[in-house]
Short mmCIF file of C-alpha atoms in Angstrom, two decimals:
data_model
loop_
_atom_site.label_atom_id
_atom_site.label_comp_id
_atom_site.label_asym_id
_atom_site.label_seq_id
_atom_site.Cartn_x
_atom_site.Cartn_y
_atom_site.Cartn_z
CA MET A 1 -280.23 147.98 -31.16
CA PRO A 2 -279.32 148.84 -27.56
CA ARG A 3 -277.81 146.14 -25.48
CA LEU A 4 -279.94 145.04 -22.55
CA LYS A 5 -278.30 144.68 -19.17
CA PRO A 6 -278.63 141.25 -17.67
CA VAL A 7 -281.09 141.07 -14.80
CA SER A 8 -279.79 139.12 -11.88
CA HIS A 9 -282.08 136.60 -10.22
CA PRO A 10 -282.48 136.80 -6.45
CA SER A 11 -280.71 133.49 -6.20
CA GLU A 12 -277.71 135.03 -7.98
CA SER A 13 -277.11 137.74 -5.34
CA PRO A 14 -273.59 138.06 -3.89
CA ALA A 15 -272.64 135.31 -1.52
CA PRO A 16 -273.18 136.00 2.18
CA ASP A 17 -269.54 135.28 2.86
CA ALA A 18 -268.51 138.08 0.53
CA ARG A 19 -270.81 140.56 2.24
CA GLN A 20 -269.62 139.46 5.66
CA SER A 21 -266.01 139.76 4.63
CA ARG A 22 -266.59 143.30 3.35
CA GLY A 23 -268.40 144.23 6.58
CA GLY A 24 -265.88 142.43 8.77
CA ARG A 25 -262.82 144.30 7.53
CA PRO A 26 -263.72 147.60 9.25
CA ALA A 27 -264.40 145.70 12.46
CA LEU A 28 -261.01 144.01 12.29
CA ARG A 29 -259.31 147.30 11.55
CA GLY A 30 -261.09 148.91 14.50
CA LEU A 31 -260.03 146.05 16.76
CA ALA A 32 -256.44 146.37 15.58
CA ARG A 33 -256.47 150.11 16.29
CA GLU A 34 -257.76 149.47 19.81
CA LEU A 35 -255.06 146.85 20.44
CA PHE A 36 -252.21 149.04 19.19
CA THR A 37 -253.25 152.40 20.61
CA LEU A 38 -251.30 154.67 22.90
CA LYS A 39 -254.20 157.00 23.68
CA ARG A 40 -254.69 158.33 27.15
CA ASP A 41 -257.56 156.69 29.07
CA PRO A 42 -257.40 157.69 32.77
CA LEU A 43 -258.82 155.39 35.39
CA PRO A 44 -262.23 156.82 36.44
CA LYS A 45 -262.79 157.86 40.02
CA MET A 46 -265.32 156.20 42.28
CA SER A 47 -268.64 158.04 42.25
CA ARG A 48 -269.82 156.92 45.69
CA PRO A 49 -268.80 157.59 48.37
CA ARG A 50 -267.09 160.80 47.27
CA TRP A 51 -264.45 160.72 49.98
CA LEU A 52 -263.19 157.44 48.49
CA ALA A 53 -263.11 158.79 44.91
CA TRP A 54 -259.34 158.26 44.54
CA LEU A 55 -259.22 154.87 46.27
CA PRO A 56 -258.60 152.86 43.03
CA HIS A 57 -255.63 155.06 42.16
CA VAL A 58 -254.16 154.67 45.63
CA VAL A 59 -254.57 150.88 45.50
CA ILE A 60 -252.88 150.63 42.09
CA GLY A 61 -250.07 152.93 43.22
CA TYR A 62 -249.38 150.74 46.24
CA ALA A 63 -249.67 147.56 44.15
CA ALA A 64 -246.90 148.76 41.83
CA VAL A 65 -244.35 148.61 44.65
CA PRO A 66 -244.76 144.94 45.68
CA CYS A 67 -244.91 143.89 42.00
CA GLY A 68 -241.44 145.31 41.40
CA VAL A 69 -240.04 144.08 44.71
CA LEU A 70 -241.42 140.56 44.22
CA THR A 71 -240.01 140.38 40.69
CA GLY A 72 -236.53 141.34 41.91
CA MET A 73 -236.62 138.88 44.83
CA LEU A 74 -237.60 135.95 42.58
CA LEU A 75 -234.95 136.76 39.99
CA ASN A 76 -232.32 137.04 42.68
CA ASP A 77 -233.24 134.22 45.08
CA HIS A 78 -235.15 131.75 42.90
CA TYR A 79 -233.21 131.92 39.63
CA GLY A 80 -229.86 133.27 40.78
CA ILE A 81 -229.88 136.38 38.58
CA ARG A 82 -227.58 139.21 39.69
CA GLY A 83 -226.61 142.64 38.46
CA ALA A 84 -228.38 145.55 36.80
CA ALA A 85 -230.86 143.26 35.00
CA VAL A 86 -232.69 142.59 38.24
CA LEU A 87 -233.09 146.30 39.01
CA GLY A 88 -234.17 147.15 35.45
CA LEU A 89 -236.78 144.38 35.21
CA SER A 90 -238.14 145.24 38.67
CA LEU A 91 -238.53 148.87 37.66
CA LEU A 92 -240.26 147.89 34.40
CA SER A 93 -242.75 145.77 36.35
CA SER A 94 -243.61 148.66 38.66
CA VAL A 95 -243.76 151.22 35.84
CA SER A 96 -246.15 149.06 33.80
CA VAL A 97 -248.56 148.87 36.75
CA LEU A 98 -248.39 152.65 37.30
CA LEU A 99 -248.84 153.31 33.59
CA SER A 100 -252.03 151.23 33.57
CA MET A 101 -253.82 154.03 35.44
CA PHE A 102 -253.46 156.32 32.42
CA ARG A 103 -252.75 154.19 29.30
CA PRO A 104 -254.02 150.64 29.91
CA ILE A 105 -253.24 149.16 26.48
CA ALA A 106 -249.72 150.62 26.42
CA ALA A 107 -249.16 149.34 29.98
CA TRP A 108 -250.26 145.85 28.95
CA TRP A 109 -247.82 145.81 26.03
CA LEU A 110 -245.06 147.03 28.34
CA GLY A 111 -245.95 144.24 30.76
CA LEU A 112 -245.72 141.66 27.95
CA VAL A 113 -242.33 143.00 26.89
CA THR A 114 -241.15 142.85 30.52
CA ALA A 115 -242.40 139.27 30.86
CA ALA A 116 -240.58 138.32 27.63
CA LEU A 117 -237.34 139.89 28.87
CA ILE A 118 -237.67 138.04 32.19
CA ALA A 119 -238.25 134.75 30.34
CA TRP A 120 -235.17 135.39 28.18
CA VAL A 121 -232.99 136.30 31.19
CA ILE A 122 -233.94 133.26 33.27
CA HIS A 123 -233.97 130.77 30.35
CA ASP A 124 -230.51 129.38 31.13
CA HIS A 125 -231.08 129.47 34.88
CA VAL A 126 -234.18 127.32 35.08
CA GLY A 127 -233.62 124.27 37.23
CA GLN A 128 -235.57 121.13 38.06
CA GLY A 129 -239.24 121.93 38.81
CA GLN A 130 -238.92 125.66 38.19
CA SER A 131 -241.56 127.38 36.02
CA TRP A 132 -240.95 128.97 32.61
CA PRO A 133 -241.74 131.31 30.78
CA TRP A 134 -243.62 132.63 33.80
CA THR A 135 -241.97 133.05 37.14
CA PRO A 136 -244.17 132.13 40.14
CA ALA A 137 -244.98 135.83 40.60
CA GLY A 138 -245.10 136.75 36.90
CA PRO A 139 -248.87 136.17 36.36
CA PHE A 140 -249.68 138.29 39.40
CA THR A 141 -247.78 141.26 37.94
CA ILE A 142 -249.68 140.96 34.63
CA ALA A 143 -253.10 140.41 36.26
CA PRO A 144 -253.46 144.07 37.39
CA LEU A 145 -252.71 145.19 33.83
CA ILE A 146 -255.46 142.95 32.42
CA LEU A 147 -257.85 144.20 35.09
CA MET A 148 -257.12 147.82 34.15
CA VAL A 149 -257.72 146.98 30.49
CA ALA A 150 -261.00 145.19 31.21
CA LEU A 151 -262.26 148.17 33.23
CA ARG A 152 -261.96 150.60 30.32
CA VAL A 153 -262.26 148.81 26.98
CA PRO A 154 -265.06 146.79 25.32
CA PRO A 155 -265.23 143.07 26.17
CA ARG A 156 -263.98 141.98 22.73
CA VAL A 157 -260.73 143.90 23.30
CA THR A 158 -260.33 142.29 26.73
CA VAL A 159 -260.82 138.83 25.18
CA CYS A 160 -258.14 139.61 22.58
CA VAL A 161 -255.74 140.87 25.26
CA ILE A 162 -256.12 137.69 27.31
CA GLY A 163 -255.97 135.53 24.19
CA ILE A 164 -252.79 137.16 22.91
CA THR A 165 -251.13 136.84 26.33
CA LEU A 166 -251.96 133.14 26.64
CA ALA A 167 -251.11 132.42 22.99
CA LEU A 168 -247.65 133.97 23.29
CA SER A 169 -247.08 132.06 26.53
CA GLY A 170 -248.09 128.78 24.91
CA LEU A 171 -245.92 129.36 21.83
CA ALA A 172 -242.90 130.23 23.95
CA GLU A 173 -243.39 127.18 26.13
CA ALA A 174 -243.89 124.87 23.16
CA ALA A 175 -240.90 126.13 21.15
CA LEU A 176 -238.33 127.38 23.67
CA SER A 177 -239.05 125.60 26.93
CA PRO A 178 -235.79 124.67 28.73
CA PRO A 179 -235.26 121.11 29.98
CA TYR A 180 -236.76 120.11 33.31
CA SER A 181 -238.97 123.28 33.43
CA GLN A 182 -242.45 123.13 34.87
CA THR A 183 -245.55 124.55 33.17
CA ILE A 184 -248.14 126.70 34.98
CA ILE A 185 -250.12 127.71 31.90
CA ALA A 186 -253.37 126.25 33.29
CA GLY A 187 -253.20 128.35 36.47
CA VAL A 188 -252.24 131.41 34.43
CA ALA A 189 -255.30 130.91 32.18
CA LEU A 190 -257.60 130.61 35.19
CA LEU A 191 -256.14 133.72 36.83
CA PHE A 192 -256.36 135.86 33.68
CA GLY A 193 -259.88 134.63 32.94
CA PHE A 194 -261.05 135.48 36.45
CA VAL A 195 -259.46 138.93 36.29
CA GLY A 196 -261.03 139.60 32.88
CA ILE A 197 -264.50 138.62 34.10
CA LEU A 198 -264.08 140.73 37.23
CA GLY A 199 -263.05 143.76 35.17
CA TYR A 200 -265.96 143.25 32.77
CA ALA A 201 -268.44 143.07 35.66
CA LEU A 202 -267.07 146.21 37.29
CA ARG A 203 -267.12 148.07 33.97
CA ALA A 204 -270.70 146.98 33.24
CA THR A 205 -271.78 148.12 36.71
CA ARG A 206 -270.13 151.50 36.26
CA LEU A 207 -271.71 152.02 32.83
CA ALA A 208 -275.14 150.95 34.11
CA ARG A 209 -274.85 153.37 37.04
CA GLY A 210 -273.88 156.17 34.65
CA LYS A 211 -276.86 155.40 32.41
CA LEU A 212 -279.13 155.38 35.45
CA VAL A 213 -277.89 158.78 36.59
CA GLU A 214 -278.34 160.15 33.08
CA GLN A 215 -281.86 158.72 32.87
CA GLU A 216 -282.75 160.17 36.27
CA SER A 217 -281.53 163.57 35.12
CA LEU A 218 -283.57 163.35 31.92
CA THR A 219 -286.61 162.21 33.90
CA GLU A 220 -286.31 165.16 36.27
CA GLU A 221 -285.96 167.59 33.36
CA GLU A 222 -288.97 166.04 31.64
CA ARG A 223 -290.99 166.23 34.86
CA ALA A 224 -290.13 169.91 35.27
CA ARG A 225 -290.99 170.58 31.61
CA ARG A 226 -294.30 168.77 31.93
CA THR A 227 -295.14 170.65 35.12
CA LEU A 228 -294.34 173.93 33.39
CA LEU A 229 -296.62 173.08 30.47
CA GLU A 230 -299.42 172.00 32.81
CA GLU A 231 -299.12 175.23 34.77
CA ARG A 232 -299.18 177.32 31.62
CA SER A 233 -302.25 175.42 30.44
CA ARG A 234 -303.94 176.06 33.79
CA ILE A 235 -303.11 179.76 33.57
CA ALA A 236 -304.60 179.88 30.07
CA ARG A 237 -307.81 178.23 31.30
CA GLU A 238 -308.08 180.63 34.23
CA LEU A 239 -307.56 183.71 32.07
CA HIS A 240 -310.19 182.61 29.58
CA ASP A 241 -313.01 184.38 31.38
CA VAL A 242 -310.97 187.57 31.69
CA VAL A 243 -310.20 187.75 27.98
CA ALA A 244 -313.68 186.57 26.97
CA HIS A 245 -315.24 189.30 29.09
CA HIS A 246 -313.25 192.05 27.38
CA MET A 247 -313.92 190.64 23.92
CA SER A 248 -317.65 190.50 24.69
CA VAL A 249 -317.59 194.12 25.87
CA ILE A 250 -315.84 195.19 22.68
CA SER A 251 -318.45 193.39 20.60
CA ILE A 252 -321.37 194.98 22.50
CA GLN A 253 -319.83 198.46 22.38
CA ALA A 254 -319.27 198.16 18.65
CA GLN A 255 -322.92 197.15 18.22
CA VAL A 256 -324.31 199.97 20.38
CA ALA A 257 -321.99 202.77 19.19
CA PRO A 258 -323.95 203.67 15.99
CA HIS A 259 -327.05 204.36 18.10
CA LEU A 260 -325.16 206.84 20.25
CA VAL A 261 -324.24 209.07 17.34
CA GLU A 262 -326.73 211.27 15.52
CA ASN A 263 -326.85 210.46 11.82
CA PRO A 264 -323.82 208.13 11.73
CA SER A 265 -322.15 207.80 8.34
CA GLU A 266 -322.14 204.56 6.42
CA GLU A 267 -318.35 204.30 6.78
CA LEU A 268 -318.66 204.50 10.58
CA LYS A 269 -321.36 201.85 10.61
CA GLU A 270 -319.26 199.62 8.35
CA ASN A 271 -316.13 199.98 10.53
CA LEU A 272 -318.03 199.32 13.74
CA ALA A 273 -319.67 196.28 12.18
CA GLY A 274 -316.23 195.02 11.18
CA ILE A 275 -314.95 195.54 14.73
CA ARG A 276 -317.89 193.60 16.15
CA GLU A 277 -317.45 190.78 13.62
CA ASN A 278 -313.73 190.47 14.36
CA ALA A 279 -314.41 190.48 18.09
CA LEU A 280 -316.98 187.70 17.73
CA GLU A 281 -314.61 185.64 15.56
CA ALA A 282 -311.78 186.08 18.06
CA LEU A 283 -314.09 185.10 20.91
CA THR A 284 -315.20 181.98 19.02
CA GLU A 285 -311.59 180.94 18.34
CA LEU A 286 -310.64 181.60 21.96
CA ARG A 287 -313.45 179.40 23.22
CA ARG A 288 -312.52 176.66 20.77
CA VAL A 289 -308.87 176.62 21.91
CA LEU A 290 -309.80 176.74 25.59
CA GLY A 291 -312.27 173.93 24.98
CA VAL A 292 -309.37 171.74 23.89
CA LEU A 293 -307.45 172.65 27.03
CA ARG A 294 -310.42 171.90 29.28
CA SER A 295 -311.05 168.58 27.59
CA GLU A 296 -307.77 167.32 29.11
CA ASN A 297 -309.10 168.02 32.63
CA PRO A 298 -312.89 168.46 32.66
CA ASP A 299 -313.02 168.52 36.46
CA ASP A 300 -310.71 171.51 36.75
CA PRO A 301 -312.36 174.31 38.73
CA ALA A 302 -311.29 176.84 36.11
CA ASN A 303 -314.39 176.40 33.95
CA PRO A 304 -317.12 178.79 32.80
CA HIS A 305 -319.26 178.03 35.84
CA HIS A 306 -316.58 179.07 38.37
CA PRO A 307 -315.77 182.80 38.52
CA GLN A 308 -312.08 183.54 38.84
CA PRO A 309 -310.97 184.57 42.36
CA THR A 310 -309.66 188.02 43.24
CA LEU A 311 -307.97 189.64 46.22
CA ALA A 312 -311.43 190.51 47.52
CA GLU A 313 -311.71 186.82 48.47
CA LEU A 314 -308.41 186.85 50.38
CA ASP A 315 -310.15 186.79 53.77
CA GLY A 316 -311.98 183.57 52.89
CA LEU A 317 -308.69 181.97 51.73
CA VAL A 318 -306.96 182.95 54.97
CA ASP A 319 -309.86 181.62 57.05
CA ASN A 320 -309.61 178.25 55.31
CA VAL A 321 -305.88 178.07 56.05
CA ARG A 322 -306.49 178.98 59.67
CA GLY A 323 -309.05 176.21 59.87
CA ALA A 324 -306.34 173.79 58.75
CA GLY A 325 -304.28 174.70 61.85
CA LEU A 326 -301.95 177.46 60.61
CA ASP A 327 -301.61 180.80 62.40
CA VAL A 328 -301.96 183.43 59.66
CA THR A 329 -302.00 187.22 59.97
CA THR A 330 -302.62 189.68 57.16
CA ALA A 331 -301.52 193.25 56.63
CA ILE A 332 -302.60 195.53 53.79
CA ALA A 333 -300.81 198.81 53.09
CA GLY A 334 -301.70 201.52 50.65
CA ILE A 335 -305.03 202.47 49.14
CA ARG A 336 -306.91 199.28 48.31
CA ARG A 337 -308.43 199.55 44.85
CA PRO A 338 -309.60 197.29 42.03
CA LEU A 339 -306.90 195.96 39.73
CA THR A 340 -307.00 194.51 36.26
CA PRO A 341 -308.44 190.97 36.24
CA GLY A 342 -305.11 189.41 35.29
CA VAL A 343 -303.25 191.05 38.19
CA GLU A 344 -306.05 190.17 40.65
CA LEU A 345 -306.02 186.52 39.59
CA THR A 346 -302.22 186.25 39.60
CA ALA A 347 -301.88 187.85 43.04
CA TYR A 348 -304.55 185.57 44.50
CA ARG A 349 -302.94 182.43 43.05
CA ILE A 350 -299.47 183.38 44.32
CA VAL A 351 -300.80 183.91 47.84
CA GLN A 352 -302.80 180.68 47.61
CA GLU A 353 -299.79 178.61 46.48
CA ALA A 354 -297.50 180.17 49.10
CA LEU A 355 -299.99 179.37 51.88
CA SER A 356 -300.33 175.81 50.55
CA ASN A 357 -296.55 175.44 50.74
CA CYS A 358 -296.64 176.65 54.35
CA LEU A 359 -299.24 174.02 55.20
CA ARG A 360 -297.18 171.25 53.57
CA HIS A 361 -293.65 172.20 54.58
CA ALA A 362 -293.97 174.38 57.69
CA PRO A 363 -296.68 172.95 59.98
CA GLY A 364 -297.16 174.87 63.19
CA SER A 365 -295.39 177.99 61.94
CA GLN A 366 -296.67 181.56 62.05
CA VAL A 367 -297.39 183.06 58.64
CA GLU A 368 -297.58 186.73 57.69
CA VAL A 369 -299.29 187.78 54.46
CA GLY A 370 -298.51 191.33 53.39
CA ILE A 371 -300.04 193.20 50.45
CA ALA A 372 -298.93 196.72 49.56
CA TYR A 373 -300.65 198.84 46.91
CA GLY A 374 -298.08 201.13 45.35
CA PRO A 375 -298.64 203.83 42.75
CA ARG A 376 -297.57 201.51 39.93
CA GLU A 377 -296.88 198.12 41.46
CA LEU A 378 -298.50 195.59 43.77
CA HIS A 379 -296.17 194.07 46.35
CA LEU A 380 -296.83 190.65 47.88
CA CYS A 381 -294.94 189.02 50.76
CA ILE A 382 -295.74 185.68 52.37
CA ALA A 383 -293.32 184.72 55.14
CA ASN A 384 -293.38 181.95 57.72
CA THR A 385 -291.36 181.25 60.84
CA VAL A 386 -289.56 178.02 61.71
CA PRO A 387 -292.03 175.09 61.78
CA THR A 388 -292.75 173.60 65.18
CA ARG A 389 -293.54 170.12 63.82
CA THR A 390 -291.85 167.84 61.33
CA ALA A 391 -293.39 168.17 57.88
CA PRO A 392 -294.88 164.92 56.52
CA PRO A 393 -293.56 163.59 53.20
CA SER A 394 -295.05 165.60 50.33
CA GLN A 395 -296.72 163.76 47.48
CA GLY A 396 -296.59 166.72 45.12
CA ALA A 397 -294.23 167.28 42.22
CA GLY A 398 -292.35 170.00 44.10
CA HIS A 399 -292.75 172.66 41.40
CA GLY A 400 -295.05 175.19 43.12
CA LEU A 401 -292.47 177.96 42.76
CA LEU A 402 -292.34 177.23 39.05
CA GLY A 403 -296.05 178.05 38.70
CA MET A 404 -295.71 181.26 40.72
CA ARG A 405 -292.78 182.33 38.60
CA GLU A 406 -294.79 181.72 35.41
CA ARG A 407 -297.68 183.81 36.71
CA ALA A 408 -295.43 186.71 37.73
CA GLY A 409 -293.44 186.52 34.49
CA MET A 410 -296.65 186.54 32.44
CA LEU A 411 -297.36 190.06 33.73
CA GLY A 412 -293.75 191.24 33.50
CA GLY A 413 -293.29 191.04 37.27
CA GLU A 414 -290.67 189.43 39.50
CA LEU A 415 -290.70 186.68 42.09
CA ALA A 416 -288.21 185.97 44.87
CA ALA A 417 -288.22 182.94 47.16
CA GLY A 418 -285.77 181.55 49.69
CA PRO A 419 -284.96 180.90 53.37
CA ARG A 420 -284.89 183.70 55.92
CA PRO A 421 -282.03 184.33 58.37
CA ASP A 422 -284.21 183.19 61.29
CA GLY A 423 -284.81 179.79 59.67
CA GLY A 424 -288.17 180.51 58.10
CA TYR A 425 -289.06 180.96 54.45
CA GLU A 426 -290.27 183.91 52.40
CA VAL A 427 -291.95 184.38 49.04
CA SER A 428 -292.24 187.91 47.65
CA ALA A 429 -293.51 189.19 44.33
CA VAL A 430 -293.80 192.52 42.56
CA LEU A 431 -296.59 192.81 39.99
CA PRO A 432 -297.04 195.88 37.79
CA MET A 433 -300.43 197.60 37.98
CA ASP A 434 -300.37 198.04 34.21
CA PRO A 435 -298.85 194.77 32.92
CA GLN A 436 -296.65 194.98 29.84
CA ASP A 437 -296.01 192.09 27.51
CA PRO A 438 -292.62 190.47 28.32
CA PRO A 439 -290.22 189.84 25.42
CA ALA A 440 -291.19 186.79 23.42
CA GLY A 441 -289.56 183.59 24.57
CA THR A 442 -288.26 185.05 27.82
CA ALA A 443 -289.38 184.88 31.40
CA PRO A 444 -287.75 186.31 34.49
CA GLU A 445 -285.93 183.74 36.55
CA THR A 446 -286.91 182.97 40.11
CA LYS A 447 -284.62 184.95 42.38
CA LYS A 448 -283.36 183.92 45.76
CA ALA A 449 -284.62 185.93 48.67
CA PRO A 450 -281.93 187.68 50.63
#
């Protein structure tokens, strides 16, 4: 008979202390690695203002000099120490401060070793009322090291650094204090605590500012992405009538074609009926998809009751802009002729958006709208002079060029926009008369105008 495994009762689960001890060991090991590391951790530069980026490094570099000089003066004048020991300990004090700019934990350990050597050297020279193990200037040479640590490590590591420093000081004073020495452990604790809190506050401010900059960057990218999607959705709604018209024509032609042929065969009738059925199905699906897009913005003018504009309505657009107070002139070159609906709509929208930008950003300027009909391409150029009045703050998203680029790229064309040498601004586009499908997933980038 198989042996049944005992089922543990919920009350018999492992003790919380055991689980905590298993989970606490990695944390202790991580803390130990952070306390005994020699890794490089350079002091970050100031982000603002940029011309003061290296100010912290300059301050620490200058602070290293008085730390070493003050250590040597106290050893020589206060405790009567002479010889090479004074020079060596002074150099170690300065080097530890300089090292803190690159390896803060290693610099702190070097500072502790230097403080221990100083305490050992002055042990037999301590007189009535003199401090030990710290000299009067000793805490002020260790304080910069603790500050550098607190600026670049997590708070728990800073607490351990301060705790270890005070614990070693207390043990030395309790076990090896010379007669008649004076204790300053309370002042040392206050100084180190203040420096640790200051470093923590500065570190938290720097991290918060970095998170804010990162969030602002993500927000700007998300805003641009959302604007791009909205513009593409608007283009799809506007082109609905164009595509629906062609699909309707195909359906009608397929229905009428058998009557235009004398004695059409059954195969011809069947194929034409299939063409008409597929055209009707495609038209139904197109209307269903565009219905979803319109449901997000039912008040959009691009709906079935508003015919899509063409370049034939350019004069009315220019008259409206003139009525708003902008001096606009138009010039048309080449043989004016009808274009495909997609090119007509795209050209009209590019001119419309460029004129809107002139109204918003260049009030009082003179605007020239040029349209050139080439043998294979349509050239557009909208240029304005320097504005004569200050432009009011714009409430828009600032992505008008993005929409124009999408429209030109949809037809396989190109768009260029940028300032002119005379201080004005120019937007130019080249649209093919016979648009070709651009490669999937690609779109020409907006180019800078020369």
